[in-house]
Amino acid sequence: MKTVDILLLGAGGREHALLKKLAESSHAGRLYVAPGNGGMLQLAELAPVNQDDPKQVAEWAQDNNIGLVVVGPEAPLVEGVADAVRAKGIPCFGPNADAARMEGSKEFAKQVMARANVPTAAYQSFTDKDECVAYVTKLDGPCVIKADGLAAGKGVIVAQTTQEALDGVDLCFDGAFGDAGKTVVVEEMLEGPECSLLALTDGTTVVPLATSQDHKRAYDGDKGPNTGGMGVYSPVPEHLVSTDALDAMVDVMKRVVAQLKYDGITYSGCLYGGFMLTKDGPKVLEFNARFGDPETQVVLPRMHADLVDVFLACDNGTLDSASITWGDDWAVSVVLASAGYPGSYESGKVITGIGDAARMDGITVYHAGTKLDDAGNVLTAGGRVLDVTAVAPTFAQARAKAYEACELIDFEGKQFRTDIGARAL
Ligand code: AMP
Ligand code: GLY
């Protein structure tokens, strides 16, 4: 196979990890990113397109002889960027808009799960606020309120009390999440440890990737507000996810893809399953139509595969013949965030020590919210700034090394959790 020029959409640590893995492929030609970040722009050229505009992305890709478009985040997928790219005859990694509804509409995902007989929290959905208020009042206990549509990770309210639930219902129906909150899903509250499983699929073949565990709360001990994720490790050890539980999770991923196919929808790309490991077995919390962030930053470094070949195989329906193997090493990734995150924070702080950390054996520093200034300095430009990932033969070594590397990097206001993976030790 000759090389293909690649356009990668997105700007987070996930996309930096995807870009690095794509760049390692012998089939990668020129690499373009839109909009990218400080780390990605050291590896790839900037493509002057709005990642959420299907027409612009597809036309630019055609004009520049792009042979593969890779979509990182969910918003462009839900907007139909993959459809527009494929309509030009250009291979694309990521589901079309109909399949991306698995993330774009929680109610749609619930209906697919019900048809596929997949275990998930019991739920009711509402488009009328008064009916929703009446239902939540009658429940009179813990529940989870979810805005139906995309809400940048903020549309889920885990309510311990009826008052918290009613406040959540207010938020959704009063427009805090725009149109995403016009339909509201009220779910039974599940309990247990969480575990994510990513799977690649071409719509028929489903290849599960490694398990991982994200740490969503801002502070040590799972305290503080929810964030996009403060750290992650992979794989999740047996004492947290048994072989039976893992088999059940893989079965869920296969059943959902098969159900969509039966419904006339080809799901091509990465399907992210978020699970709660309840005492009755794994139950689905959510599906995402893309790789997880920061899960990707620990899963991809452990995966042995030519990512360009694998992504093309997802697009053209030949994933059954792709080669993907795993090392038996462990990966731990710690997020370095700006002071104040997930609330308001300052940007533009000079970051030092990335090179020293990256020169450590087994360490990769993925950029998330960073930018380059004219002199080539790396500056903070987001809440989550860097993902410091260590890969090592044992979990304890990976964890110790990740934290050693975190100490070498500095910027004003650097904040991070010191207990990533503590439960797995
Ligand atoms: P989601 O975006 O749907 O994954 O929700 C974000 C977070 O909310 C999850 O990672 C869980 O921690 C929590 N969550 C979502 N649904 C439930 C549920 N039914 N029961 C308990 N916690 C939940
Ligand atoms: N780490 C959670 C997500 O990617 O949605």
GROMACS .gro file of C-alpha atoms and ligand atoms in nm:
model
  453
    1MET     CA    1   0.000   0.000   0.000
    2LYS     CA    2   0.120   0.351  -0.077
    3THR     CA    3   0.096   0.627   0.179
    4VAL     CA    4  -0.217   0.835   0.241
    5ASP     CA    5  -0.235   1.198   0.350
    6ILE     CA    6  -0.442   1.232   0.666
    7LEU     CA    7  -0.663   1.504   0.813
    8LEU     CA    8  -0.731   1.464   1.188
    9LEU     CA    9  -1.004   1.674   1.351
   10GLY     CA   10  -0.982   1.774   1.717
   11ALA     CA   11  -0.761   1.949   1.971
   12GLY     CA   12  -0.733   1.737   2.287
   13GLY     CA   13  -0.502   1.484   2.446
   14ARG     CA   14  -0.702   1.213   2.270
   15GLU     CA   15  -0.622   1.364   1.932
   16HIS     CA   16  -0.251   1.405   2.017
   17ALA     CA   17  -0.243   1.033   2.105
   18LEU     CA   18  -0.425   0.944   1.781
   19LEU     CA   19  -0.186   1.163   1.581
   20LYS     CA   20   0.127   1.005   1.734
   21LYS     CA   21  -0.001   0.656   1.660
   22LEU     CA   22  -0.102   0.750   1.304
   23ALA     CA   23   0.239   0.911   1.248
   24GLU     CA   24   0.410   0.582   1.342
   25SER     CA   25   0.233   0.402   1.056
   26SER     CA   26   0.442   0.325   0.748
   27HIS     CA   27   0.134   0.421   0.545
   28ALA     CA   28   0.102   0.773   0.685
   29GLY     CA   29   0.178   1.050   0.434
   30ARG     CA   30   0.137   1.420   0.514
   31LEU     CA   31  -0.044   1.491   0.837
   32TYR     CA   32  -0.291   1.778   0.883
   33VAL     CA   33  -0.488   1.878   1.192
   34ALA     CA   34  -0.779   2.112   1.258
   35PRO     CA   35  -0.766   2.289   1.494
   36GLY     CA   36  -0.489   2.093   1.677
   37ASN     CA   37  -0.294   2.207   1.984
   38GLY     CA   38   0.064   2.299   2.078
   39GLY     CA   39   0.179   1.937   2.070
   40MET     CA   40  -0.008   1.833   1.757
   41LEU     CA   41   0.124   2.131   1.561
   42GLN     CA   42   0.479   2.010   1.623
   43LEU     CA   43   0.392   1.692   1.430
   44ALA     CA   44   0.141   1.808   1.169
   45GLU     CA   45   0.035   2.107   0.958
   46LEU     CA   46  -0.270   2.318   1.033
   47ALA     CA   47  -0.567   2.271   0.799
   48PRO     CA   48  -0.770   2.594   0.782
   49VAL     CA   49  -1.114   2.440   0.833
   50ASN     CA   50  -1.386   2.452   1.096
   51GLN     CA   51  -1.401   2.095   1.230
   52ASP     CA   52  -1.778   2.117   1.283
   53ASP     CA   53  -1.860   2.221   0.925
   54PRO     CA   54  -1.924   1.908   0.713
   55LYS     CA   55  -1.910   2.086   0.376
   56GLN     CA   56  -1.590   2.276   0.454
   57VAL     CA   57  -1.411   1.967   0.587
   58ALA     CA   58  -1.517   1.748   0.293
   59GLU     CA   59  -1.424   2.007   0.029
   60TRP     CA   60  -1.087   2.084   0.186
   61ALA     CA   61  -1.012   1.712   0.209
   62GLN     CA   62  -1.101   1.666  -0.158
   63ASP     CA   63  -0.900   1.970  -0.273
   64ASN     CA   64  -0.595   1.847  -0.082
   65ASN     CA   65  -0.607   1.481  -0.190
   66ILE     CA   66  -0.664   1.357   0.162
   67GLY     CA   67  -0.684   0.977   0.175
   68LEU     CA   68  -0.819   0.944   0.531
   69VAL     CA   69  -1.013   1.182   0.756
   70VAL     CA   70  -1.007   1.090   1.126
   71VAL     CA   71  -1.270   1.254   1.347
   72GLY     CA   72  -1.169   1.280   1.715
   73PRO     CA   73  -1.458   1.451   1.900
   74GLU     CA   74  -1.832   1.383   1.897
   75ALA     CA   75  -1.969   1.717   1.776
   76PRO     CA   76  -1.848   1.686   1.413
   77LEU     CA   77  -1.979   1.328   1.398
   78VAL     CA   78  -2.325   1.432   1.517
   79GLU     CA   79  -2.313   1.721   1.265
   80GLY     CA   80  -2.254   1.475   0.980
   81VAL     CA   81  -1.888   1.541   0.897
   82ALA     CA   82  -1.824   1.169   0.833
   83ASP     CA   83  -2.125   1.152   0.597
   84ALA     CA   84  -1.999   1.451   0.397
   85VAL     CA   85  -1.645   1.312   0.372
   86ARG     CA   86  -1.768   0.967   0.263
   87ALA     CA   87  -2.003   1.129   0.009
   88LYS     CA   88  -1.686   1.258  -0.167
   89GLY     CA   89  -1.552   0.902  -0.181
   90ILE     CA   90  -1.289   0.977   0.085
   91PRO     CA   91  -1.235   0.715   0.359
   92CYS     CA   92  -1.328   0.840   0.705
   93PHE     CA   93  -1.278   0.708   1.056
   94GLY     CA   94  -1.586   0.777   1.268
   95PRO     CA   95  -1.956   0.696   1.242
   96ASN     CA   96  -2.206   0.870   1.017
   97ALA     CA   97  -2.462   1.096   1.187
   98ASP     CA   98  -2.730   0.826   1.215
   99ALA     CA   99  -2.492   0.596   1.406
  100ALA     CA  100  -2.341   0.883   1.610
  101ARG     CA  101  -2.685   0.924   1.769
  102MET     CA  102  -2.566   0.655   2.011
  103GLU     CA  103  -2.393   0.951   2.177
  104GLY     CA  104  -2.598   1.239   2.033
  105SER     CA  105  -2.928   1.124   2.186
  106LYS     CA  106  -2.943   0.940   2.517
  107GLU     CA  107  -3.303   0.843   2.446
  108PHE     CA  108  -3.205   0.690   2.110
  109ALA     CA  109  -2.923   0.495   2.280
  110LYS     CA  110  -3.168   0.370   2.545
  111GLN     CA  111  -3.407   0.248   2.275
  112VAL     CA  112  -3.130   0.063   2.092
  113MET     CA  113  -3.019  -0.095   2.421
  114ALA     CA  114  -3.376  -0.206   2.494
  115ARG     CA  115  -3.410  -0.368   2.149
  116ALA     CA  116  -3.068  -0.536   2.188
  117ASN     CA  117  -3.160  -0.654   2.537
  118VAL     CA  118  -2.854  -0.488   2.692
  119PRO     CA  119  -2.844  -0.430   3.070
  120THR     CA  120  -2.871  -0.062   3.160
  121ALA     CA  121  -3.039   0.160   3.419
  122ALA     CA  122  -3.420   0.174   3.410
  123TYR     CA  123  -3.539   0.509   3.272
  124GLN     CA  124  -3.822   0.735   3.165
  125SER     CA  125  -3.787   1.020   2.917
  126PHE     CA  126  -3.978   1.348   2.914
  127THR     CA  127  -4.036   1.643   2.684
  128ASP     CA  128  -4.280   1.807   2.925
  129LYS     CA  129  -4.131   1.971   3.233
  130ASP     CA  130  -4.441   1.934   3.455
  131GLU     CA  131  -4.462   1.561   3.385
  132CYS     CA  132  -4.090   1.525   3.458
  133VAL     CA  133  -4.123   1.718   3.787
  134ALA     CA  134  -4.420   1.502   3.889
  135TYR     CA  135  -4.227   1.182   3.811
  136VAL     CA  136  -3.914   1.288   4.000
  137THR     CA  137  -4.123   1.405   4.298
  138LYS     CA  138  -4.301   1.068   4.309
  139LEU     CA  139  -3.967   0.878   4.286
  140ASP     CA  140  -3.863   1.063   4.603
  141GLY     CA  141  -3.507   0.935   4.611
  142PRO     CA  142  -3.171   0.920   4.432
  143CYS     CA  143  -3.183   0.931   4.051
  144VAL     CA  144  -2.982   1.059   3.758
  145ILE     CA  145  -3.108   1.343   3.536
  146LYS     CA  146  -2.965   1.356   3.183
  147ALA     CA  147  -3.008   1.611   2.907
  148ASP     CA  148  -3.082   1.404   2.596
  149GLY     CA  149  -2.837   1.574   2.358
  150LEU     CA  150  -2.469   1.672   2.356
  151ALA     CA  151  -2.382   1.899   2.649
  152ALA     CA  152  -2.000   1.892   2.650
  153GLY     CA  153  -2.001   1.637   2.933
  154LYS     CA  154  -2.206   1.862   3.164
  155GLY     CA  155  -2.557   1.733   3.097
  156VAL     CA  156  -2.563   1.460   3.364
  157ILE     CA  157  -2.679   1.538   3.719
  158VAL     CA  158  -2.628   1.255   3.969
  159ALA     CA  159  -2.890   1.352   4.229
  160GLN     CA  160  -2.879   1.205   4.580
  161THR     CA  161  -3.192   1.393   4.691
  162THR     CA  162  -3.525   1.490   4.535
  163GLN     CA  163  -3.425   1.856   4.559
  164GLU     CA  164  -3.101   1.796   4.363
  165ALA     CA  165  -3.303   1.606   4.103
  166LEU     CA  166  -3.558   1.888   4.072
  167ASP     CA  167  -3.273   2.141   4.037
  168GLY     CA  168  -3.134   1.923   3.756
  169VAL     CA  169  -3.471   1.912   3.584
  170ASP     CA  170  -3.488   2.294   3.607
  171LEU     CA  171  -3.140   2.328   3.456
  172CYS     CA  172  -3.230   2.108   3.158
  173PHE     CA  173  -3.572   2.252   3.079
  174ASP     CA  174  -3.467   2.611   3.149
  175GLY     CA  175  -3.216   2.598   2.867
  176ALA     CA  176  -2.880   2.550   3.045
  177PHE     CA  177  -2.786   2.296   2.775
  178GLY     CA  178  -2.974   2.458   2.487
  179ASP     CA  179  -3.168   2.221   2.263
  180ALA     CA  180  -2.983   1.925   2.421
  181GLY     CA  181  -3.206   1.966   2.730
  182LYS     CA  182  -3.543   1.973   2.551
  183THR     CA  183  -3.575   1.602   2.614
  184VAL     CA  184  -3.476   1.478   2.959
  185VAL     CA  185  -3.397   1.120   3.059
  186VAL     CA  186  -3.446   1.025   3.425
  187GLU     CA  187  -3.251   0.713   3.522
  188GLU     CA  188  -3.230   0.475   3.812
  189MET     CA  189  -2.906   0.534   4.007
  190LEU     CA  190  -2.656   0.250   3.968
  191GLU     CA  191  -2.376   0.173   4.212
  192GLY     CA  192  -2.032   0.021   4.173
  193PRO     CA  193  -1.693   0.092   4.019
  194GLU     CA  194  -1.690   0.227   3.664
  195CYS     CA  195  -1.504   0.072   3.372
  196SER     CA  196  -1.474   0.184   3.011
  197LEU     CA  197  -1.435  -0.041   2.711
  198LEU     CA  198  -1.348   0.094   2.368
  199ALA     CA  199  -1.423  -0.117   2.062
  200LEU     CA  200  -1.338  -0.069   1.695
  201THR     CA  201  -1.597  -0.177   1.443
  202ASP     CA  202  -1.673  -0.166   1.072
  203GLY     CA  203  -2.042  -0.228   1.139
  204THR     CA  204  -2.006  -0.606   1.137
  205THR     CA  205  -1.681  -0.710   1.305
  206VAL     CA  206  -1.628  -0.577   1.658
  207VAL     CA  207  -1.275  -0.568   1.801
  208PRO     CA  208  -1.272  -0.481   2.172
  209LEU     CA  209  -0.971  -0.277   2.282
  210ALA     CA  210  -0.829  -0.281   2.635
  211THR     CA  211  -1.030  -0.184   2.945
  212SER     CA  212  -0.949   0.138   3.129
  213GLN     CA  213  -1.067   0.331   3.430
  214ASP     CA  214  -1.110   0.707   3.422
  215HIS     CA  215  -1.108   0.928   3.735
  216LYS     CA  216  -1.379   1.187   3.675
  217ARG     CA  217  -1.377   1.390   3.997
  218ALA     CA  218  -1.143   1.687   4.032
  219TYR     CA  219  -0.975   1.601   4.363
  220ASP     CA  220  -0.812   1.308   4.543
  221GLY     CA  221  -1.043   1.050   4.696
  222ASP     CA  222  -1.301   1.107   4.418
  223LYS     CA  223  -1.402   1.437   4.578
  224GLY     CA  224  -1.504   1.763   4.415
  225PRO     CA  225  -1.684   1.841   4.093
  226ASN     CA  226  -1.700   1.618   3.784
  227THR     CA  227  -1.441   1.691   3.515
  228GLY     CA  228  -1.363   1.558   3.169
  229GLY     CA  229  -1.128   1.310   3.344
  230MET     CA  230  -0.822   1.369   3.568
  231GLY     CA  231  -0.634   1.047   3.501
  232VAL     CA  232  -0.675   0.694   3.379
  233TYR     CA  233  -0.504   0.356   3.371
  234SER     CA  234  -0.524   0.042   3.159
  235PRO     CA  235  -0.595  -0.246   3.182
  236VAL     CA  236  -0.838  -0.265   3.475
  237PRO     CA  237  -0.712  -0.555   3.695
  238GLU     CA  238  -0.908  -0.876   3.762
  239HIS     CA  239  -1.003  -0.787   4.117
  240LEU     CA  240  -1.202  -0.492   3.979
  241VAL     CA  241  -1.332  -0.641   3.653
  242SER     CA  242  -1.363  -1.020   3.644
  243THR     CA  243  -1.329  -1.225   3.326
  244ASP     CA  244  -1.706  -1.283   3.336
  245ALA     CA  245  -1.772  -0.911   3.362
  246LEU     CA  246  -1.533  -0.841   3.076
  247ASP     CA  247  -1.704  -1.104   2.860
  248ALA     CA  248  -2.039  -0.946   2.939
  249MET     CA  249  -1.909  -0.602   2.838
  250VAL     CA  250  -1.770  -0.734   2.509
  251ASP     CA  251  -2.102  -0.907   2.445
  252VAL     CA  252  -2.285  -0.575   2.497
  253MET     CA  253  -2.064  -0.400   2.240
  254LYS     CA  254  -2.127  -0.677   1.985
  255ARG     CA  255  -2.501  -0.683   2.048
  256VAL     CA  256  -2.534  -0.308   2.003
  257VAL     CA  257  -2.344  -0.302   1.674
  258ALA     CA  258  -2.548  -0.599   1.548
  259GLN     CA  259  -2.873  -0.433   1.655
  260LEU     CA  260  -2.782  -0.114   1.469
  261LYS     CA  261  -2.698  -0.318   1.161
  262TYR     CA  262  -3.035  -0.495   1.189
  263ASP     CA  263  -3.197  -0.148   1.214
  264GLY     CA  264  -3.023  -0.047   0.890
  265ILE     CA  265  -2.746   0.161   1.049
  266THR     CA  266  -2.378   0.082   0.986
  267TYR     CA  267  -2.170   0.186   1.287
  268SER     CA  268  -1.815   0.240   1.164
  269GLY     CA  269  -1.547   0.378   1.396
  270CYS     CA  270  -1.486   0.357   1.769
  271LEU     CA  271  -1.772   0.278   2.005
  272TYR     CA  272  -1.708   0.372   2.366
  273GLY     CA  273  -1.901   0.182   2.631
  274GLY     CA  274  -1.915   0.334   2.980
  275PHE     CA  275  -2.015   0.067   3.233
  276MET     CA  276  -2.103   0.047   3.599
  277LEU     CA  277  -1.988  -0.284   3.750
  278THR     CA  278  -2.294  -0.347   3.967
  279LYS     CA  279  -2.347  -0.649   4.191
  280ASP     CA  280  -2.578  -0.780   3.916
  281GLY     CA  281  -2.305  -0.750   3.652
  282PRO     CA  282  -2.197  -0.467   3.420
  283LYS     CA  283  -2.467  -0.219   3.318
  284VAL     CA  284  -2.430   0.050   3.054
  285LEU     CA  285  -2.409   0.413   3.173
  286GLU     CA  286  -2.359   0.561   2.830
  287PHE     CA  287  -2.220   0.511   2.484
  288ASN     CA  288  -1.992   0.755   2.309
  289ALA     CA  289  -1.941   0.760   1.934
  290ARG     CA  290  -1.566   0.822   1.957
  291PHE     CA  291  -1.251   0.734   2.147
  292GLY     CA  292  -1.250   0.834   2.516
  293ASP     CA  293  -1.043   1.119   2.651
  294PRO     CA  294  -0.821   1.043   2.848
  295GLU     CA  295  -0.880   0.666   2.791
  296THR     CA  296  -0.715   0.682   2.448
  297GLN     CA  297  -0.394   0.808   2.607
  298VAL     CA  298  -0.348   0.474   2.790
  299VAL     CA  299  -0.511   0.236   2.541
  300LEU     CA  300  -0.330   0.334   2.219
  301PRO     CA  301   0.024   0.320   2.364
  302ARG     CA  302  -0.040  -0.044   2.463
  303MET     CA  303  -0.185  -0.142   2.125
  304HIS     CA  304   0.035  -0.299   1.858
  305ALA     CA  305  -0.121  -0.220   1.522
  306ASP     CA  306  -0.079  -0.006   1.214
  307LEU     CA  307  -0.344   0.253   1.294
  308VAL     CA  308  -0.379   0.378   0.935
  309ASP     CA  309  -0.452   0.024   0.814
  310VAL     CA  310  -0.692  -0.039   1.101
  311PHE     CA  311  -0.884   0.286   1.047
  312LEU     CA  312  -0.913   0.222   0.672
  313ALA     CA  313  -1.037  -0.131   0.750
  314CYS     CA  314  -1.309   0.015   0.978
  315ASP     CA  315  -1.420   0.235   0.691
  316ASN     CA  316  -1.417  -0.026   0.415
  317GLY     CA  317  -1.560  -0.321   0.605
  318THR     CA  318  -1.248  -0.540   0.631
  319LEU     CA  319  -1.177  -0.513   1.003
  320ASP     CA  320  -1.193  -0.894   1.030
  321SER     CA  321  -0.854  -0.914   0.859
  322ALA     CA  322  -0.682  -0.636   1.057
  323SER     CA  323  -0.398  -0.723   1.293
  324ILE     CA  324  -0.425  -0.584   1.647
  325THR     CA  325  -0.229  -0.728   1.939
  326TRP     CA  326  -0.158  -0.615   2.294
  327GLY     CA  327   0.147  -0.601   2.514
  328ASP     CA  328   0.113  -0.726   2.870
  329ASP     CA  329   0.239  -0.394   3.001
  330TRP     CA  330   0.046  -0.134   3.202
  331ALA     CA  331  -0.023   0.231   3.133
  332VAL     CA  332  -0.105   0.512   3.373
  333SER     CA  333  -0.183   0.867   3.265
  334VAL     CA  334  -0.203   1.167   3.498
  335VAL     CA  335  -0.370   1.489   3.382
  336LEU     CA  336  -0.195   1.816   3.467
  337ALA     CA  337  -0.467   2.081   3.486
  338SER     CA  338  -0.484   2.458   3.533
  339ALA     CA  339  -0.568   2.590   3.881
  340GLY     CA  340  -0.944   2.637   3.906
  341TYR     CA  341  -1.039   2.367   3.653
  342PRO     CA  342  -1.320   2.255   3.602
  343GLY     CA  343  -1.431   2.607   3.699
  344SER     CA  344  -1.268   2.918   3.553
  345TYR     CA  345  -0.890   2.917   3.510
  346GLU     CA  346  -0.616   3.135   3.362
  347SER     CA  347  -0.437   3.056   3.034
  348GLY     CA  348  -0.110   3.162   2.873
  349LYS     CA  349   0.127   3.028   3.145
  350VAL     CA  350   0.468   2.911   3.019
  351ILE     CA  351   0.517   2.534   3.058
  352THR     CA  352   0.868   2.403   3.132
  353GLY     CA  353   1.012   2.053   3.159
  354ILE     CA  354   0.809   1.872   2.893
  355GLY     CA  355   1.128   1.768   2.713
  356ASP     CA  356   1.289   1.634   3.032
  357ALA     CA  357   0.979   1.430   3.113
  358ALA     CA  358   0.943   1.301   2.757
  359ARG     CA  359   1.308   1.182   2.756
  360MET     CA  360   1.232   0.943   3.044
  361ASP     CA  361   1.206   0.582   2.933
  362GLY     CA  362   0.839   0.481   2.882
  363ILE     CA  363   0.702   0.836   2.917
  364THR     CA  364   0.492   1.019   2.660
  365VAL     CA  365   0.357   1.366   2.727
  366TYR     CA  366   0.036   1.426   2.533
  367HIS     CA  367  -0.075   1.785   2.493
  368ALA     CA  368  -0.439   1.875   2.563
  369GLY     CA  369  -0.495   2.248   2.628
  370THR     CA  370  -0.168   2.396   2.502
  371LYS     CA  371  -0.060   2.639   2.232
  372LEU     CA  372   0.270   2.756   2.086
  373ASP     CA  373   0.375   3.121   2.096
  374ASP     CA  374   0.576   3.288   1.817
  375ALA     CA  375   0.903   3.190   1.985
  376GLY     CA  376   0.797   2.826   2.000
  377ASN     CA  377   0.731   2.822   2.377
  378VAL     CA  378   0.451   2.594   2.492
  379LEU     CA  379   0.180   2.783   2.684
  380THR     CA  380  -0.126   2.664   2.874
  381ALA     CA  381  -0.448   2.714   2.677
  382GLY     CA  382  -0.711   2.505   2.851
  383GLY     CA  383  -0.836   2.342   3.170
  384ARG     CA  384  -0.674   2.008   3.110
  385VAL     CA  385  -0.324   2.098   2.990
  386LEU     CA  386  -0.114   1.780   2.955
  387ASP     CA  387  -0.159   1.403   2.992
  388VAL     CA  388   0.157   1.244   3.131
  389THR     CA  389   0.146   0.877   3.030
  390ALA     CA  390   0.381   0.605   3.150
  391VAL     CA  391   0.399   0.251   3.012
  392ALA     CA  392   0.588  -0.010   3.217
  393PRO     CA  393   0.594  -0.387   3.284
  394THR     CA  394   0.406  -0.355   3.614
  395PHE     CA  395   0.127  -0.130   3.729
  396ALA     CA  396   0.328  -0.001   4.027
  397GLN     CA  397   0.621   0.093   3.800
  398ALA     CA  398   0.396   0.272   3.552
  399ARG     CA  399   0.230   0.467   3.830
  400ALA     CA  400   0.557   0.566   4.001
  401LYS     CA  401   0.710   0.671   3.670
  402ALA     CA  402   0.409   0.881   3.566
  403TYR     CA  403   0.426   1.074   3.894
  404GLU     CA  404   0.806   1.115   3.864
  405ALA     CA  405   0.753   1.269   3.520
  406CYS     CA  406   0.476   1.498   3.652
  407GLU     CA  407   0.729   1.649   3.896
  408LEU     CA  408   0.961   1.747   3.609
  409ILE     CA  409   0.694   1.959   3.439
  410ASP     CA  410   0.598   2.298   3.574
  411PHE     CA  411   0.360   2.584   3.505
  412GLU     CA  412   0.192   2.839   3.728
  413GLY     CA  413  -0.118   2.684   3.887
  414LYS     CA  414  -0.034   2.320   3.796
  415GLN     CA  415  -0.290   2.093   3.966
  416PHE     CA  416  -0.322   1.715   3.953
  417ARG     CA  417  -0.460   1.420   4.144
  418THR     CA  418  -0.206   1.217   4.341
  419ASP     CA  419  -0.422   0.902   4.363
  420ILE     CA  420  -0.468   0.794   4.002
  421GLY     CA  421  -0.492   0.415   4.003
  422ALA     CA  422  -0.470   0.389   4.384
  423ARG     CA  423  -0.769   0.152   4.385
  424ALA     CA  424  -0.601  -0.082   4.140
  425LEU     CA  425  -0.283  -0.124   4.347
  426AMP     P1  426  -2.246   0.980   3.136
  426AMP     O1  427  -2.198   1.103   3.063
  426AMP     O2  428  -2.384   0.937   3.100
  426AMP     O3  429  -2.144   0.870   3.145
  426AMP     O4  430  -2.251   1.026   3.289
  426AMP     C1  431  -2.137   1.083   3.350
  426AMP     C2  432  -2.115   1.018   3.483
  426AMP     O5  433  -2.234   1.022   3.561
  426AMP     C3  434  -2.083   0.869   3.473
  426AMP     O6  435  -1.947   0.847   3.447
  426AMP     C4  436  -2.125   0.822   3.610
  426AMP     O7  437  -2.026   0.853   3.706
  426AMP     C5  438  -2.248   0.906   3.638
  426AMP     N1  439  -2.371   0.833   3.599
  426AMP     C6  440  -2.434   0.835   3.478
  426AMP     N2  441  -2.543   0.756   3.480
  426AMP     C7  442  -2.552   0.704   3.602
  426AMP     C8  443  -2.643   0.613   3.667
  426AMP     N3  444  -2.750   0.564   3.605
  426AMP     N4  445  -2.619   0.581   3.797
  426AMP     C9  446  -2.513   0.633   3.863
  426AMP     N5  447  -2.424   0.717   3.809
  426AMP    C10  448  -2.441   0.753   3.680
  427GLY     N1  449  -1.346   1.000   2.961
  427GLY     C1  450  -1.483   1.012   2.934
  427GLY     C2  451  -1.516   1.041   2.794
  427GLY     O1  452  -1.433   1.042   2.706
  427GLY     O2  453  -1.634   1.065   2.767
   0.00000   0.00000   0.00000
